Short mmCIF file of C-alpha atoms in Angstrom, two decimals:
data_model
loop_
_atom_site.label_atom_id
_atom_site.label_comp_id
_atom_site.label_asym_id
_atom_site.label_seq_id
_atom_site.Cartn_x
_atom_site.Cartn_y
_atom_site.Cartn_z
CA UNK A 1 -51.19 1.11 -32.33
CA UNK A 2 -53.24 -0.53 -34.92
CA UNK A 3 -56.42 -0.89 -31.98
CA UNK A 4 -55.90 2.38 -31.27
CA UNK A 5 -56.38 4.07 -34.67
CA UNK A 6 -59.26 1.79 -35.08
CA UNK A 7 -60.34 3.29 -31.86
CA UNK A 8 -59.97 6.47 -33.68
CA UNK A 9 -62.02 6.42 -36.06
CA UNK A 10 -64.65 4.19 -33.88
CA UNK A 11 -64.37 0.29 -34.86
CA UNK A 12 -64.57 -2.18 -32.75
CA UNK A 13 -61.91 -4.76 -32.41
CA UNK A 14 -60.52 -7.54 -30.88
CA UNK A 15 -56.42 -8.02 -29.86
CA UNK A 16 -55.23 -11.50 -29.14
CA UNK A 17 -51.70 -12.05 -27.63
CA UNK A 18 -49.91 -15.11 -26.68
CA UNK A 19 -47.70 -13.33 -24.25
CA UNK A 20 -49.17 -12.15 -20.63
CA UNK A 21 -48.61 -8.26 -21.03
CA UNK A 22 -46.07 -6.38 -22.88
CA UNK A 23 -42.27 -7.18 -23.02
CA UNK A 24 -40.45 -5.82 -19.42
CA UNK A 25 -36.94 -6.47 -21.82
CA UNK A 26 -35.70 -3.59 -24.05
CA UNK A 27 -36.13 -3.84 -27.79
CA UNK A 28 -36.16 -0.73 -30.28
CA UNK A 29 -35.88 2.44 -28.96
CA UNK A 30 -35.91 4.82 -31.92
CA UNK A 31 -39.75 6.17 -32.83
CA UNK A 32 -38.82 8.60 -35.94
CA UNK A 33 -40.78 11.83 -37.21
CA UNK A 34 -43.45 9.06 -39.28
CA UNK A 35 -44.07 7.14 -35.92
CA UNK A 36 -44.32 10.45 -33.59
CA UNK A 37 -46.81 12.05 -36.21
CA UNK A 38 -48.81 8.87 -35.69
CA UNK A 39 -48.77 9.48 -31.95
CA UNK A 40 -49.51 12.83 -32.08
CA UNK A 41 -52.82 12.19 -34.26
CA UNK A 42 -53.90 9.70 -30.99
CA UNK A 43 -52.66 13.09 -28.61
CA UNK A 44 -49.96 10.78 -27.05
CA UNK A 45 -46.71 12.31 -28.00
CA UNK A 46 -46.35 14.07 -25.19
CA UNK A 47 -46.62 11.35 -23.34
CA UNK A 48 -44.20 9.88 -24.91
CA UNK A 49 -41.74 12.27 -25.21
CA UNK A 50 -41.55 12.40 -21.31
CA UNK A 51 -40.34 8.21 -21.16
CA UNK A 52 -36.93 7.87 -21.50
CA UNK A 53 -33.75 9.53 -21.06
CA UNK A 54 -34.29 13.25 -18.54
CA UNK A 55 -35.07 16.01 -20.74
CA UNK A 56 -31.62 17.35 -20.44
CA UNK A 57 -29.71 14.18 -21.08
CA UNK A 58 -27.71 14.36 -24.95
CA UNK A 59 -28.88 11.40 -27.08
CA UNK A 60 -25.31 11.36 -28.60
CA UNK A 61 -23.05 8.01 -29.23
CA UNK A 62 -20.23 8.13 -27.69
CA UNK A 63 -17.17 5.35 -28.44
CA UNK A 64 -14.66 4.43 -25.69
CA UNK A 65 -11.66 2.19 -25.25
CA UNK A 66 -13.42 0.82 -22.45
CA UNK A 67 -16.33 2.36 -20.40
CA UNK A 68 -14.21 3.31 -17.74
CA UNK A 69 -10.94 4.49 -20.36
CA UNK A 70 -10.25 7.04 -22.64
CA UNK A 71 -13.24 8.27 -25.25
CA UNK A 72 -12.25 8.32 -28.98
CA UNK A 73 -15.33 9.81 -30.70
CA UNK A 74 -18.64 11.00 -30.21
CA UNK A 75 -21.52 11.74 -32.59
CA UNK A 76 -23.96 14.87 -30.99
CA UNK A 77 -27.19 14.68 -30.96
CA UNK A 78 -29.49 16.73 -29.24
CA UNK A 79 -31.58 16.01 -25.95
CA UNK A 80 -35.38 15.91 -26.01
CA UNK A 81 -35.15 19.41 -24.42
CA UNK A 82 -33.28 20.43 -27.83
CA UNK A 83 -35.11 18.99 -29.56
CA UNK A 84 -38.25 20.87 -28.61
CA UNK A 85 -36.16 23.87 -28.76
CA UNK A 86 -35.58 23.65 -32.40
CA UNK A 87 -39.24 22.56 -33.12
CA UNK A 88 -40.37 26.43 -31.59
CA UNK A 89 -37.59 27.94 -33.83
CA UNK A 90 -38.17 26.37 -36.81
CA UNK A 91 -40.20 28.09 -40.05
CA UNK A 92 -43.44 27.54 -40.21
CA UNK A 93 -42.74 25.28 -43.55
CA UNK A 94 -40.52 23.42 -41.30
CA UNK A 95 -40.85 19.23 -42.38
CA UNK A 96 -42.33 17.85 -39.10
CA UNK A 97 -43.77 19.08 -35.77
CA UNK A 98 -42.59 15.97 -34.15
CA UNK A 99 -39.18 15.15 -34.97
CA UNK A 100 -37.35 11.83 -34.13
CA UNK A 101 -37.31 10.75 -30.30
CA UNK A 102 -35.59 8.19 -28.22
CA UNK A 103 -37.26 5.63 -25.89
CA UNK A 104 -37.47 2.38 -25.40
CA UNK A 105 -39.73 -0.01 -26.35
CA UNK A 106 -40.64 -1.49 -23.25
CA UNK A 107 -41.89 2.22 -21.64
CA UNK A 108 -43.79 3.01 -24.98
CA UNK A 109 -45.41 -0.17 -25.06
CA UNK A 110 -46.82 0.19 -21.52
CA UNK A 111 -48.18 3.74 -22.35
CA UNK A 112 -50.31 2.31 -25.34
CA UNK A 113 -51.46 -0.31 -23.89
CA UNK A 114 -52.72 1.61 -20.73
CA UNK A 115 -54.81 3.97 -23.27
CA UNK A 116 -56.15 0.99 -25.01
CA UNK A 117 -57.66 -0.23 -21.37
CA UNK A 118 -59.20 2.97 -21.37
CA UNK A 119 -61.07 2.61 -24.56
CA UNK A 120 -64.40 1.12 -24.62
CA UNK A 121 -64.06 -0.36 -28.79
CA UNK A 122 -60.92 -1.79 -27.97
CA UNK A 123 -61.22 -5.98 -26.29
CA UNK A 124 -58.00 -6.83 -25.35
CA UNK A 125 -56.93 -10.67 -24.83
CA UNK A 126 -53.30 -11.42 -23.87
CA UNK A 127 -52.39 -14.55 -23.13
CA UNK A 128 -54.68 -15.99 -26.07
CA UNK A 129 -52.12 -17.88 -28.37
CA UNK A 130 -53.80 -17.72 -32.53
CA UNK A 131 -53.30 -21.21 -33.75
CA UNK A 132 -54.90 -20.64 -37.26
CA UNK A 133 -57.29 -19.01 -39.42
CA UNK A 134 -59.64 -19.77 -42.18
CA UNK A 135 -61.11 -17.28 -44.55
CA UNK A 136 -64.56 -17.68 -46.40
CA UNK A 137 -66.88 -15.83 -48.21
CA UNK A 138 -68.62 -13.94 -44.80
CA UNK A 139 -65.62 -13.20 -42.79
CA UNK A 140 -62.76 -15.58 -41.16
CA UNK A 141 -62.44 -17.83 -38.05
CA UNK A 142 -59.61 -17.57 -35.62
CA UNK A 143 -58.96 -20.84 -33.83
CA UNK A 144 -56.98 -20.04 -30.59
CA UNK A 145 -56.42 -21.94 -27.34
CA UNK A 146 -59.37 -20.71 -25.84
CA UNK A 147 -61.39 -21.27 -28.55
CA UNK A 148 -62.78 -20.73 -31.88
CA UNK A 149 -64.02 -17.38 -32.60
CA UNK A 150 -65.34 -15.04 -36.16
CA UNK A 151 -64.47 -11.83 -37.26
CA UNK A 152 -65.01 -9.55 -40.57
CA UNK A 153 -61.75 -9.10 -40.68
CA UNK A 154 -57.96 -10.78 -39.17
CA UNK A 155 -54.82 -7.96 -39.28
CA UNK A 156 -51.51 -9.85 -38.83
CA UNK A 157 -49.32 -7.96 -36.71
CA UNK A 158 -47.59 -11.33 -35.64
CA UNK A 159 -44.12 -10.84 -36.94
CA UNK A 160 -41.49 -13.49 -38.83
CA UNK A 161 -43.49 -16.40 -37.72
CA UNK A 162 -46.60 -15.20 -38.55
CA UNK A 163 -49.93 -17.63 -38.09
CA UNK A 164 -51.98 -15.02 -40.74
CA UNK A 165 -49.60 -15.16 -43.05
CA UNK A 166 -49.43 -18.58 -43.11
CA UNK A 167 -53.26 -18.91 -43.42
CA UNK A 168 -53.76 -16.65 -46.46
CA UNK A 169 -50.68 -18.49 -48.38
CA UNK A 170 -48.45 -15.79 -47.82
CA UNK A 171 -44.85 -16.55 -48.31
CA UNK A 172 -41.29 -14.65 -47.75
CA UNK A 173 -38.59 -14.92 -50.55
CA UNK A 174 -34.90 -14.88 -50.18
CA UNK A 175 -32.93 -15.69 -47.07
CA UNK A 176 -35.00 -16.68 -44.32
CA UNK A 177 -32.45 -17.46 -41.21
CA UNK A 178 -32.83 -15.74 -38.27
CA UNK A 179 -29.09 -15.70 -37.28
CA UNK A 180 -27.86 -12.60 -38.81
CA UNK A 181 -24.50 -10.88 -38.31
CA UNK A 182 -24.23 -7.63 -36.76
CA UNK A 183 -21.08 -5.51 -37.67
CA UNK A 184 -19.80 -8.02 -39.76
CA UNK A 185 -19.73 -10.93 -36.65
CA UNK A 186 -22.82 -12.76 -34.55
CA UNK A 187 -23.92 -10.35 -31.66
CA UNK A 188 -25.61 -11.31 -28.36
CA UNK A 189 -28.56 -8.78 -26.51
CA UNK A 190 -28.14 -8.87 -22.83
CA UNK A 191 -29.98 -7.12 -20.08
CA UNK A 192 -28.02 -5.52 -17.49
CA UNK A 193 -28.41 -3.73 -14.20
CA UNK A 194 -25.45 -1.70 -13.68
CA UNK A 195 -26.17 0.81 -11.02
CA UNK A 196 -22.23 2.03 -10.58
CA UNK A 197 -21.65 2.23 -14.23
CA UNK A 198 -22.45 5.93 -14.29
CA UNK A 199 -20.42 6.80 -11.27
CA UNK A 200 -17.62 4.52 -11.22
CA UNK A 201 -16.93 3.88 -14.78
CA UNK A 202 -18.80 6.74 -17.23
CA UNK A 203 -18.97 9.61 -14.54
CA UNK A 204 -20.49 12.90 -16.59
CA UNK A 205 -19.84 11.48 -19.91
CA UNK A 206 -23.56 11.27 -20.68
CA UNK A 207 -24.60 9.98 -23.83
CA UNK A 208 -27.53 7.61 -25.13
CA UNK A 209 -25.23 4.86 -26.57
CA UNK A 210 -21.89 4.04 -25.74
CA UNK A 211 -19.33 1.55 -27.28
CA UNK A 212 -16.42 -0.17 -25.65
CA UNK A 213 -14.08 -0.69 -29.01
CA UNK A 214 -11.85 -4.13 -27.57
CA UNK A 215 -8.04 -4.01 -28.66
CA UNK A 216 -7.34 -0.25 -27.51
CA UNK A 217 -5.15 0.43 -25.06
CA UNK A 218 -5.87 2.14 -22.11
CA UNK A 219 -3.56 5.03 -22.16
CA UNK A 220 -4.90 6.56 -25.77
CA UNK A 221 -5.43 10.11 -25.81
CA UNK A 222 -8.72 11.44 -25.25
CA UNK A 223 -9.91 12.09 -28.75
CA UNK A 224 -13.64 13.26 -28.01
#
């Protein structure tokens, strides 16, 4: 994103990436009315509005004993076709043009980084692994496995263990663990195929999160 806007307003610049391409695993999948704005100044919300979830499909989350059992609750949300719908009936003072959307990281990700190919100021250099960087009075140096090269300038979009925040002195304060609990226990992300759940287990029960609540018993009444 940050190449891109660059792009946008024509400078040059360099991204270096220790990983071979994007991520193929899902991470966040929530892009809210800030983030869509931003895509719709590079003309890519539409774009992105069309990954993810059919048109039709309700982004509500749904809770169930288990998958295939009895659903307790359900908050409603609407689908992207609903959401478009209330963007065209909205006031004209209405707070955003491009309200919240849903879809995953790993689509999004691919999108923008198939524009930035396309864009002549934009280098791009995955698989180039930043090992440290030293600022002076003309610009900085970026030392990376292939090399030592300069720039004006070094952004830091290199999360938690960050290599540019380390080089300008940068520190974090408070906790710094990485093991954090998640609804009041430890949680664990896994990536799963499941090509029956929808017809053997959720059937037309469509929602865009769904919640298997352990210690209900099968034979509760349908609250939804």
């Amino acid at each position: 994103m940050l190449a891109l806007f660059l792009d946008y307003y024509d400078v040059p610049c360099t991204v270096l990436d220790a990983e071979p391409s994007t991520s193929d695993m899902p991470r966040g999948n929530t892009h809210n009315a800030r983030t869509m704005e931003h895509y719709r100044r590079l003309g890519v919300a539409d774009e992105i509005r069309a990954l993810g979830l059919p048109a039709d499909h309700p982004t509500d989350v749904a809770y169930f004993t288990r998958y295939g059992g009895a659903e307790l609750a359900r908050l409603r949300m609407s689908s992207a076709n609903g959401v478009r719908r209330a963007v065209r009936e909205a006031p004209d003072d209405h707070q955003t043009p491009e309200p919240l959307h849903r879809a995953n990281q790993m689509y999004v990700e691919r999108l923008l980084l198939a524009r930035a190919r396309t864009r002549s100021n934009i280098t791009l250099r995955y698989g180039t692994r930043v090992s440290g960087i030293w600022q002076d009075g003309s610009g900085v140096s970026v030392h990376a496995d292939r090399g030592t090269g300069r720039a004006r300038y070094v952004v830091g979009c290199d999360g938690g263990q960050s290599v540019v925040r380390a080089g300008i002195g940068a520190r974090y304060v408070g906790s710094g663990a990485l093991d954090q609990e998640v609804l009041g226990r430890q949680a664990t992300a896994t990536h799963l195929r499941i090509p029956a759940l929808y017809p053997d287990f959720l059937g037309s029960r469509r929602a865009w999160s769904y919640w298997a609540l352990g210690g209900w018993a099968d034979d509760q009444p349908d609250h939804a």
